[in-house]
Each structure stands twice: as structure tokens, then as C-alpha cells.
PDB file of N, CA and C in Angstrom:
ATOM      1  N   MET A   1     -19.102   9.730 -26.412  1.00 89.00           N
ATOM      2  CA  MET A   1     -18.556  11.038 -26.676  1.00 89.00           C
ATOM      3  C   MET A   1     -17.742  11.468 -25.463  1.00 89.00           C
ATOM      4  N   LEU A   2     -16.487  11.768 -25.697  1.00 88.00           N
ATOM      5  CA  LEU A   2     -15.619  12.325 -24.659  1.00 88.00           C
ATOM      6  C   LEU A   2     -15.552  13.823 -24.902  1.00 88.00           C
ATOM      7  N   THR A   3     -15.906  14.600 -23.891  1.00 87.00           N
ATOM      8  CA  THR A   3     -15.908  16.054 -24.002  1.00 87.00           C
ATOM      9  C   THR A   3     -14.868  16.624 -23.062  1.00 87.00           C
ATOM     10  N   LEU A   4     -14.010  17.478 -23.607  1.00 84.00           N
ATOM     11  CA  LEU A   4     -13.004  18.158 -22.801  1.00 84.00           C
ATOM     12  C   LEU A   4     -13.196  19.651 -22.966  1.00 84.00           C
ATOM     13  N   VAL A   5     -13.061  20.378 -21.866  1.00 84.00           N
ATOM     14  CA  VAL A   5     -13.250  21.829 -21.895  1.00 84.00           C
ATOM     15  C   VAL A   5     -12.024  22.491 -21.278  1.00 84.00           C
ATOM     16  N   GLU A   6     -11.436  23.426 -22.010  1.00 82.00           N
ATOM     17  CA  GLU A   6     -10.318  24.213 -21.491  1.00 82.00           C
ATOM     18  C   GLU A   6     -10.872  25.200 -20.479  1.00 82.00           C
ATOM     19  N   ARG A   7     -10.288  25.245 -19.297  1.00 79.00           N
ATOM     20  CA  ARG A   7     -10.876  26.010 -18.197  1.00 79.00           C
ATOM     21  C   ARG A   7     -10.963  27.508 -18.447  1.00 79.00           C
ATOM     22  N   GLN A   8      -9.909  28.119 -18.962  1.00 81.00           N
ATOM     23  CA  GLN A   8      -9.903  29.577 -19.083  1.00 81.00           C
ATOM     24  C   GLN A   8     -10.710  30.075 -20.270  1.00 81.00           C
ATOM     25  N   THR A   9     -10.537  29.452 -21.430  1.00 85.00           N
ATOM     26  CA  THR A   9     -11.209  29.946 -22.637  1.00 85.00           C
ATOM     27  C   THR A   9     -12.551  29.274 -22.886  1.00 85.00           C
ATOM     28  N   ARG A  10     -12.811  28.167 -22.187  1.00 86.00           N
ATOM     29  CA  ARG A  10     -14.014  27.352 -22.400  1.00 86.00           C
ATOM     30  C   ARG A  10     -14.034  26.711 -23.797  1.00 86.00           C
ATOM     31  N   TYR A  11     -12.875  26.617 -24.442  1.00 85.00           N
ATOM     32  CA  TYR A  11     -12.754  25.942 -25.733  1.00 85.00           C
ATOM     33  C   TYR A  11     -13.069  24.468 -25.521  1.00 85.00           C
ATOM     34  N   ALA A  12     -13.937  23.926 -26.343  1.00 88.00           N
ATOM     35  CA  ALA A  12     -14.390  22.543 -26.157  1.00 88.00           C
ATOM     36  C   ALA A  12     -13.877  21.638 -27.266  1.00 88.00           C
ATOM     37  N   LEU A  13     -13.508  20.435 -26.877  1.00 86.00           N
ATOM     38  CA  LEU A  13     -13.132  19.385 -27.811  1.00 86.00           C
ATOM     39  C   LEU A  13     -14.074  18.214 -27.579  1.00 86.00           C
ATOM     40  N   GLY A  14     -14.547  17.636 -28.649  1.00 87.00           N
ATOM     41  CA  GLY A  14     -15.380  16.448 -28.546  1.00 87.00           C
ATOM     42  C   GLY A  14     -14.777  15.335 -29.365  1.00 87.00           C
ATOM     43  N   VAL A  15     -14.697  14.156 -28.785  1.00 89.00           N
ATOM     44  CA  VAL A  15     -14.134  13.001 -29.466  1.00 89.00           C
ATOM     45  C   VAL A  15     -15.175  11.893 -29.447  1.00 89.00           C
ATOM     46  N   LYS A  16     -15.542  11.424 -30.623  1.00 92.00           N
ATOM     47  CA  LYS A  16     -16.492  10.315 -30.700  1.00 92.00           C
ATOM     48  C   LYS A  16     -15.760   9.025 -30.334  1.00 92.00           C
ATOM     49  N   LEU A  17     -16.349   8.272 -29.412  1.00 93.00           N
ATOM     50  CA  LEU A  17     -15.744   7.036 -28.932  1.00 93.00           C
ATOM     51  C   LEU A  17     -16.597   5.842 -29.326  1.00 93.00           C
ATOM     52  N   GLU A  18     -15.949   4.702 -29.482  1.00 94.00           N
ATOM     53  CA  GLU A  18     -16.680   3.483 -29.811  1.00 94.00           C
ATOM     54  C   GLU A  18     -17.420   2.928 -28.596  1.00 94.00           C
ATOM     55  N   ASP A  19     -16.874   3.167 -27.396  1.00 94.00           N
ATOM     56  CA  ASP A  19     -17.519   2.736 -26.156  1.00 94.00           C
ATOM     57  C   ASP A  19     -16.990   3.592 -25.009  1.00 94.00           C
ATOM     58  N   LYS A  20     -17.398   3.262 -23.794  1.00 90.00           N
ATOM     59  CA  LYS A  20     -17.063   4.067 -22.617  1.00 90.00           C
ATOM     60  C   LYS A  20     -16.076   3.340 -21.698  1.00 90.00           C
ATOM     61  N   GLN A  21     -15.349   2.380 -22.240  1.00 92.00           N
ATOM     62  CA  GLN A  21     -14.410   1.608 -21.435  1.00 92.00           C
ATOM     63  C   GLN A  21     -13.148   2.414 -21.148  1.00 92.00           C
ATOM     64  N   SER A  22     -12.498   2.090 -20.061  1.00 89.00           N
ATOM     65  CA  SER A  22     -11.293   2.803 -19.635  1.00 89.00           C
ATOM     66  C   SER A  22     -10.197   2.788 -20.697  1.00 89.00           C
ATOM     67  N   GLN A  23     -10.021   1.657 -21.369  1.00 91.00           N
ATOM     68  CA  GLN A  23      -8.985   1.558 -22.397  1.00 91.00           C
ATOM     69  C   GLN A  23      -9.265   2.520 -23.552  1.00 91.00           C
ATOM     70  N   THR A  24     -10.521   2.650 -23.923  1.00 92.00           N
ATOM     71  CA  THR A  24     -10.911   3.554 -25.003  1.00 92.00           C
ATOM     72  C   THR A  24     -10.657   5.000 -24.603  1.00 92.00           C
ATOM     73  N   ILE A  25     -11.008   5.342 -23.375  1.00 90.00           N
ATOM     74  CA  ILE A  25     -10.766   6.697 -22.865  1.00 90.00           C
ATOM     75  C   ILE A  25      -9.265   6.983 -22.867  1.00 90.00           C
ATOM     76  N   ASN A  26      -8.453   6.033 -22.414  1.00 87.00           N
ATOM     77  CA  ASN A  26      -7.003   6.234 -22.390  1.00 87.00           C
ATOM     78  C   ASN A  26      -6.433   6.473 -23.780  1.00 87.00           C
ATOM     79  N   ARG A  27      -6.898   5.717 -24.767  1.00 89.00           N
ATOM     80  CA  ARG A  27      -6.414   5.926 -26.140  1.00 89.00           C
ATOM     81  C   ARG A  27      -6.761   7.324 -26.623  1.00 89.00           C
ATOM     82  N   ALA A  28      -7.989   7.764 -26.352  1.00 90.00           N
ATOM     83  CA  ALA A  28      -8.423   9.097 -26.781  1.00 90.00           C
ATOM     84  C   ALA A  28      -7.622  10.187 -26.083  1.00 90.00           C
ATOM     85  N   VAL A  29      -7.400  10.045 -24.789  1.00 86.00           N
ATOM     86  CA  VAL A  29      -6.637  11.048 -24.037  1.00 86.00           C
ATOM     87  C   VAL A  29      -5.183  11.070 -24.513  1.00 86.00           C
ATOM     88  N   THR A  30      -4.593   9.910 -24.746  1.00 84.00           N
ATOM     89  CA  THR A  30      -3.221   9.847 -25.259  1.00 84.00           C
ATOM     90  C   THR A  30      -3.113  10.566 -26.594  1.00 84.00           C
ATOM     91  N   HIS A  31      -4.085  10.350 -27.467  1.00 87.00           N
ATOM     92  CA  HIS A  31      -4.094  11.034 -28.766  1.00 87.00           C
ATOM     93  C   HIS A  31      -4.202  12.546 -28.576  1.00 87.00           C
ATOM     94  N   LEU A  32      -5.097  12.987 -27.709  1.00 85.00           N
ATOM     95  CA  LEU A  32      -5.276  14.425 -27.482  1.00 85.00           C
ATOM     96  C   LEU A  32      -4.027  15.065 -26.882  1.00 85.00           C
ATOM     97  N   ILE A  33      -3.349  14.351 -25.986  1.00 80.00           N
ATOM     98  CA  ILE A  33      -2.116  14.873 -25.398  1.00 80.00           C
ATOM     99  C   ILE A  33      -1.073  15.115 -26.485  1.00 80.00           C
ATOM    100  N   SER A  34      -1.046  14.244 -27.483  1.00 82.00           N
ATOM    101  CA  SER A  34      -0.061  14.411 -28.559  1.00 82.00           C
ATOM    102  C   SER A  34      -0.444  15.522 -29.536  1.00 82.00           C
ATOM    103  N   GLN A  35      -1.718  15.921 -29.563  1.00 85.00           N
ATOM    104  CA  GLN A  35      -2.190  16.912 -30.529  1.00 85.00           C
ATOM    105  C   GLN A  35      -2.328  18.323 -29.965  1.00 85.00           C
ATOM    106  N   TYR A  36      -2.558  18.452 -28.669  1.00 82.00           N
ATOM    107  CA  TYR A  36      -2.869  19.751 -28.066  1.00 82.00           C
ATOM    108  C   TYR A  36      -1.966  20.005 -26.863  1.00 82.00           C
ATOM    109  N   PRO A  37      -1.664  21.272 -26.584  1.00 80.00           N
ATOM    110  CA  PRO A  37      -0.844  21.601 -25.410  1.00 80.00           C
ATOM    111  C   PRO A  37      -1.680  21.545 -24.127  1.00 80.00           C
ATOM    112  N   ILE A  38      -1.781  20.389 -23.536  1.00 77.00           N
ATOM    113  CA  ILE A  38      -2.617  20.182 -22.351  1.00 77.00           C
ATOM    114  C   ILE A  38      -1.767  20.383 -21.102  1.00 77.00           C
ATOM    115  N   ALA A  39      -2.224  21.275 -20.220  1.00 77.00           N
ATOM    116  CA  ALA A  39      -1.468  21.580 -19.000  1.00 77.00           C
ATOM    117  C   ALA A  39      -1.866  20.687 -17.833  1.00 77.00           C
ATOM    118  N   SER A  40      -3.132  20.279 -17.764  1.00 76.00           N
ATOM    119  CA  SER A  40      -3.586  19.384 -16.703  1.00 76.00           C
ATOM    120  C   SER A  40      -4.859  18.693 -17.160  1.00 76.00           C
ATOM    121  N   ILE A  41      -5.158  17.596 -16.500  1.00 78.00           N
ATOM    122  CA  ILE A  41      -6.373  16.839 -16.791  1.00 78.00           C
ATOM    123  C   ILE A  41      -7.116  16.662 -15.475  1.00 78.00           C
ATOM    124  N   THR A  42      -8.383  17.037 -15.457  1.00 79.00           N
ATOM    125  CA  THR A  42      -9.219  16.828 -14.285  1.00 79.00           C
ATOM    126  C   THR A  42     -10.380  15.938 -14.702  1.00 79.00           C
ATOM    127  N   ALA A  43     -10.536  14.826 -14.027  1.00 80.00           N
ATOM    128  CA  ALA A  43     -11.598  13.879 -14.364  1.00 80.00           C
ATOM    129  C   ALA A  43     -12.455  13.631 -13.136  1.00 80.00           C
ATOM    130  N   ASP A  44     -13.706  13.245 -13.380  1.00 77.00           N
ATOM    131  CA  ASP A  44     -14.536  12.858 -12.245  1.00 77.00           C
ATOM    132  C   ASP A  44     -14.153  11.437 -11.841  1.00 77.00           C
ATOM    133  N   ASN A  45     -14.848  10.879 -10.903  1.00 77.00           N
ATOM    134  CA  ASN A  45     -14.494   9.557 -10.387  1.00 77.00           C
ATOM    135  C   ASN A  45     -15.212   8.416 -11.094  1.00 77.00           C
ATOM    136  N   GLY A  46     -15.682   8.649 -12.305  1.00 81.00           N
ATOM    137  CA  GLY A  46     -16.352   7.604 -13.065  1.00 81.00           C
ATOM    138  C   GLY A  46     -15.404   6.463 -13.404  1.00 81.00           C
ATOM    139  N   SER A  47     -15.948   5.271 -13.538  1.00 84.00           N
ATOM    140  CA  SER A  47     -15.113   4.098 -13.807  1.00 84.00           C
ATOM    141  C   SER A  47     -14.392   4.199 -15.146  1.00 84.00           C
ATOM    142  N   GLU A  48     -14.925   4.986 -16.079  1.00 85.00           N
ATOM    143  CA  GLU A  48     -14.261   5.132 -17.373  1.00 85.00           C
ATOM    144  C   GLU A  48     -12.916   5.857 -17.263  1.00 85.00           C
ATOM    145  N   PHE A  49     -12.695   6.566 -16.147  1.00 81.00           N
ATOM    146  CA  PHE A  49     -11.433   7.271 -15.933  1.00 81.00           C
ATOM    147  C   PHE A  49     -10.503   6.522 -14.981  1.00 81.00           C
ATOM    148  N   SER A  50     -10.846   5.300 -14.627  1.00 81.00           N
ATOM    149  CA  SER A  50     -10.077   4.558 -13.623  1.00 81.00           C
ATOM    150  C   SER A  50      -8.654   4.241 -14.068  1.00 81.00           C
ATOM    151  N   LEU A  51      -8.401   4.165 -15.357  1.00 82.00           N
ATOM    152  CA  LEU A  51      -7.062   3.829 -15.839  1.00 82.00           C
ATOM    153  C   LEU A  51      -6.231   5.045 -16.230  1.00 82.00           C
ATOM    154  N   LEU A  52      -6.724   6.252 -15.985  1.00 78.00           N
ATOM    155  CA  LEU A  52      -5.941   7.437 -16.349  1.00 78.00           C
ATOM    156  C   LEU A  52      -4.578   7.443 -15.673  1.00 78.00           C
ATOM    157  N   SER A  53      -4.492   6.886 -14.490  1.00 76.00           N
ATOM    158  CA  SER A  53      -3.202   6.860 -13.793  1.00 76.00           C
ATOM    159  C   SER A  53      -2.174   6.014 -14.539  1.00 76.00           C
ATOM    160  N   THR A  54      -2.602   5.111 -15.419  1.00 77.00           N
ATOM    161  CA  THR A  54      -1.653   4.316 -16.202  1.00 77.00           C
ATOM    162  C   THR A  54      -0.975   5.162 -17.276  1.00 77.00           C
ATOM    163  N   LEU A  55      -1.484   6.348 -17.516  1.00 72.00           N
ATOM    164  CA  LEU A  55      -0.841   7.264 -18.461  1.00 72.00           C
ATOM    165  C   LEU A  55       0.302   8.019 -17.802  1.00 72.00           C
ATOM    166  N   GLU A  56       0.669   7.611 -16.604  1.00 62.00           N
ATOM    167  CA  GLU A  56       1.662   8.342 -15.822  1.00 62.00           C
ATOM    168  C   GLU A  56       2.972   8.539 -16.574  1.00 62.00           C
ATOM    169  N   ALA A  57       3.431   7.563 -17.328  1.00 55.00           N
ATOM    170  CA  ALA A  57       4.692   7.714 -18.062  1.00 55.00           C
ATOM    171  C   ALA A  57       4.607   8.859 -19.064  1.00 55.00           C
ATOM    172  N   VAL A  58       3.501   8.941 -19.777  1.00 58.00           N
ATOM    173  CA  VAL A  58       3.308  10.017 -20.756  1.00 58.00           C
ATOM    174  C   VAL A  58       3.138  11.349 -20.053  1.00 58.00           C
ATOM    175  N   THR A  59       2.270  11.391 -19.064  1.00 57.00           N
ATOM    176  CA  THR A  59       1.969  12.660 -18.409  1.00 57.00           C
ATOM    177  C   THR A  59       3.126  13.145 -17.543  1.00 57.00           C
ATOM    178  N   PHE A  60       3.898  12.239 -16.958  1.00 51.00           N
ATOM    179  CA  PHE A  60       5.046  12.647 -16.148  1.00 51.00           C
ATOM    180  C   PHE A  60       6.106  13.290 -17.031  1.00 51.00           C
ATOM    181  N   THR A  61       6.368  12.699 -18.184  1.00 50.00           N
ATOM    182  CA  THR A  61       7.350  13.246 -19.117  1.00 50.00           C
ATOM    183  C   THR A  61       6.948  14.635 -19.581  1.00 50.00           C
ATOM    184  N   LEU A  62       5.664  14.838 -19.816  1.00 50.00           N
ATOM    185  CA  LEU A  62       5.170  16.126 -20.300  1.00 50.00           C
ATOM    186  C   LEU A  62       4.748  17.055 -19.165  1.00 50.00           C
ATOM    187  N   HIS A  63       4.936  16.626 -17.910  1.00 54.00           N
ATOM    188  CA  HIS A  63       4.565  17.428 -16.730  1.00 54.00           C
ATOM    189  C   HIS A  63       3.080  17.791 -16.729  1.00 54.00           C
ATOM    190  N   ILE A  64       2.222  16.815 -16.998  1.00 60.00           N
ATOM    191  CA  ILE A  64       0.773  17.020 -17.002  1.00 60.00           C
ATOM    192  C   ILE A  64       0.189  16.331 -15.772  1.00 60.00           C
ATOM    193  N   PRO A  65      -0.254  17.103 -14.780  1.00 59.00           N
ATOM    194  CA  PRO A  65      -0.875  16.461 -13.618  1.00 59.00           C
ATOM    195  C   PRO A  65      -2.274  15.942 -13.947  1.00 59.00           C
ATOM    196  N   ILE A  66      -2.625  14.793 -13.392  1.00 60.00           N
ATOM    197  CA  ILE A  66      -3.966  14.236 -13.546  1.00 60.00           C
ATOM    198  C   ILE A  66      -4.644  14.295 -12.183  1.00 60.00           C
ATOM    199  N   LEU A  67      -5.767  14.981 -12.110  1.00 60.00           N
ATOM    200  CA  LEU A  67      -6.496  15.152 -10.863  1.00 60.00           C
ATOM    201  C   LEU A  67      -7.821  14.417 -10.933  1.00 60.00           C
ATOM    202  N   HIS A  68      -8.186  13.755  -9.859  1.00 56.00           N
ATOM    203  CA  HIS A  68      -9.508  13.150  -9.734  1.00 56.00           C
ATOM    204  C   HIS A  68     -10.242  13.932  -8.662  1.00 56.00           C
ATOM    205  N   MET A  69     -11.405  14.457  -9.004  1.00 57.00           N
ATOM    206  CA  MET A  69     -12.133  15.334  -8.097  1.00 57.00           C
ATOM    207  C   MET A  69     -13.157  14.576  -7.273  1.00 57.00           C
ATOM    208  N   ARG A  70     -13.463  15.144  -6.115  1.00 55.00           N
ATOM    209  CA  ARG A  70     -14.577  14.616  -5.328  1.00 55.00           C
ATOM    210  C   ARG A  70     -15.871  14.971  -6.043  1.00 55.00           C
ATOM    211  N   GLU A  71     -16.926  14.251  -5.751  1.00 48.00           N
ATOM    212  CA  GLU A  71     -18.204  14.438  -6.437  1.00 48.00           C
ATOM    213  C   GLU A  71     -18.728  15.866  -6.318  1.00 48.00           C
ATOM    214  N   GLU A  72     -18.602  16.493  -5.147  1.00 50.00           N
ATOM    215  CA  GLU A  72     -19.121  17.853  -4.965  1.00 50.00           C
ATOM    216  C   GLU A  72     -18.387  18.837  -5.868  1.00 50.00           C
ATOM    217  N   GLN A  73     -17.060  18.717  -5.951  1.00 47.00           N
ATOM    218  CA  GLN A  73     -16.272  19.593  -6.809  1.00 47.00           C
ATOM    219  C   GLN A  73     -16.613  19.358  -8.271  1.00 47.00           C
ATOM    220  N   THR A  74     -16.793  18.112  -8.634  1.00 44.00           N
ATOM    221  CA  THR A  74     -17.046  17.758 -10.021  1.00 44.00           C
ATOM    222  C   THR A  74     -18.345  18.356 -10.520  1.00 44.00           C
ATOM    223  N   ARG A  75     -19.381  18.316  -9.695  1.00 47.00           N
ATOM    224  CA  ARG A  75     -20.667  18.869 -10.121  1.00 47.00           C
ATOM    225  C   ARG A  75     -20.529  20.324 -10.546  1.00 47.00           C
ATOM    226  N   THR A  76     -19.771  21.097  -9.810  1.00 46.00           N
ATOM    227  CA  THR A  76     -19.611  22.516 -10.110  1.00 46.00           C
ATOM    228  C   THR A  76     -18.700  22.738 -11.305  1.00 46.00           C
ATOM    229  N   SER A  77     -17.521  22.130 -11.300  1.00 50.00           N
ATOM    230  CA  SER A  77     -16.537  22.431 -12.329  1.00 50.00           C
ATOM    231  C   SER A  77     -16.842  21.788 -13.671  1.00 50.00           C
ATOM    232  N   MET A  78     -17.578  20.700 -13.698  1.00 50.00           N
ATOM    233  CA  MET A  78     -17.887  20.037 -14.952  1.00 50.00           C
ATOM    234  C   MET A  78     -19.178  20.559 -15.576  1.00 50.00           C
ATOM    235  N   ALA A  79     -19.825  21.483 -14.937  1.00 53.00           N
ATOM    236  CA  ALA A  79     -21.106  21.983 -15.434  1.00 53.00           C
ATOM    237  C   ALA A  79     -20.993  22.562 -16.828  1.00 53.00           C
ATOM    238  N   SER A  80     -19.879  23.169 -17.179  1.00 54.00           N
ATOM    239  CA  SER A  80     -19.755  23.781 -18.503  1.00 54.00           C
ATOM    240  C   SER A  80     -19.833  22.739 -19.609  1.00 54.00           C
ATOM    241  N   SER A  81     -19.282  21.543 -19.403  1.00 53.00           N
ATOM    242  CA  SER A  81     -19.364  20.520 -20.440  1.00 53.00           C
ATOM    243  C   SER A  81     -20.741  19.867 -20.474  1.00 53.00           C
ATOM    244  N   GLU A  82     -21.404  19.779 -19.336  1.00 57.00           N
ATOM    245  CA  GLU A  82     -22.722  19.158 -19.303  1.00 57.00           C
ATOM    246  C   GLU A  82     -23.787  20.046 -19.928  1.00 57.00           C
ATOM    247  N   ASN A  83     -23.620  21.344 -19.827  1.00 57.00           N
ATOM    248  CA  ASN A  83     -24.618  22.271 -20.344  1.00 57.00           C
ATOM    249  C   ASN A  83     -24.359  22.692 -21.782  1.00 57.00           C
ATOM    250  N   MET A  84     -23.354  22.136 -22.402  1.00 55.00           N
ATOM    251  CA  MET A  84     -22.966  22.529 -23.743  1.00 55.00           C
ATOM    252  C   MET A  84     -23.760  21.752 -24.794  1.00 55.00           C
ATOM    253  N   SER A  85     -24.132  22.431 -25.837  1.00 55.00           N
ATOM    254  CA  SER A  85     -24.787  21.773 -26.954  1.00 55.00           C
ATOM    255  C   SER A  85     -23.724  21.140 -27.839  1.00 55.00           C
ATOM    256  N   LEU A  86     -23.960  19.927 -28.312  1.00 52.00           N
ATOM    257  CA  LEU A  86     -23.002  19.268 -29.194  1.00 52.00           C
ATOM    258  C   LEU A  86     -22.868  19.997 -30.521  1.00 52.00           C
ATOM    259  N   ARG A  87     -23.847  20.786 -30.893  1.00 56.00           N
ATOM    260  CA  ARG A  87     -23.744  21.559 -32.134  1.00 56.00           C
ATOM    261  C   ARG A  87     -22.608  22.562 -32.075  1.00 56.00           C
ATOM    262  N   ASN A  88     -22.242  22.997 -30.884  1.00 54.00           N
ATOM    263  CA  ASN A  88     -21.167  23.973 -30.733  1.00 54.00           C
ATOM    264  C   ASN A  88     -19.788  23.362 -30.944  1.00 54.00           C
ATOM    265  N   LEU A  89     -19.693  22.054 -31.017  1.00 50.00           N
ATOM    266  CA  LEU A  89     -18.405  21.393 -31.153  1.00 50.00           C
ATOM    267  C   LEU A  89     -17.935  21.289 -32.592  1.00 50.00           C
ATOM    268  N   THR A  90     -18.779  21.563 -33.545  1.00 49.00           N
ATOM    269  CA  THR A  90     -18.368  21.410 -34.939  1.00 49.00           C
ATOM    270  C   THR A  90     -17.878  22.693 -35.525  1.00 49.00           C
TER     271      THR A  90
END
């Protein structure tokens, strides 16, 4: 499950994934970029996000910065997605 949370409104998107590999994450993020007006992407330093930089052609064209956070920052800012019930996503 890939969970994305919009920072200001806390609107959550959940995408069911077949696995947690970087290629799978990239496909899901590419699809979401084409469906929603995404202004920026912030990911933790997990290995599943290691290939996000390969989306540079797509994100550069759309002016979407991709940020990788340090672990301390990630714990605080990602708390909203970790504390969310999956029932709220439907």
C-alpha cells in the first residue's frame, strides 16, 4: 500500500501495490502525477523510493520537486500517514 497525504488539507490517497519494489513505486507515482495536481513529492529514505530520481524527466517538465528527507524530519512529517486508518481511504 502506497499512502500519500496532501500537506495542507490532509487529503489521503491510497494505492494498492503488488509489491514494494522501486519500479512498482515509480509506476504508481507516475500514474498519480498524471491524475492529480501534485506540487511536490517528499519521500523518506526507504529503498522503495530509491528510483524516484529517475522520474526527473516527468517531474522536471511539470515542475514537481522531489525531496528526500532525513530520518528525523521524516518521523515528524510522515506521522499523519502512519497514524491514519485505512478505512478512511475509501
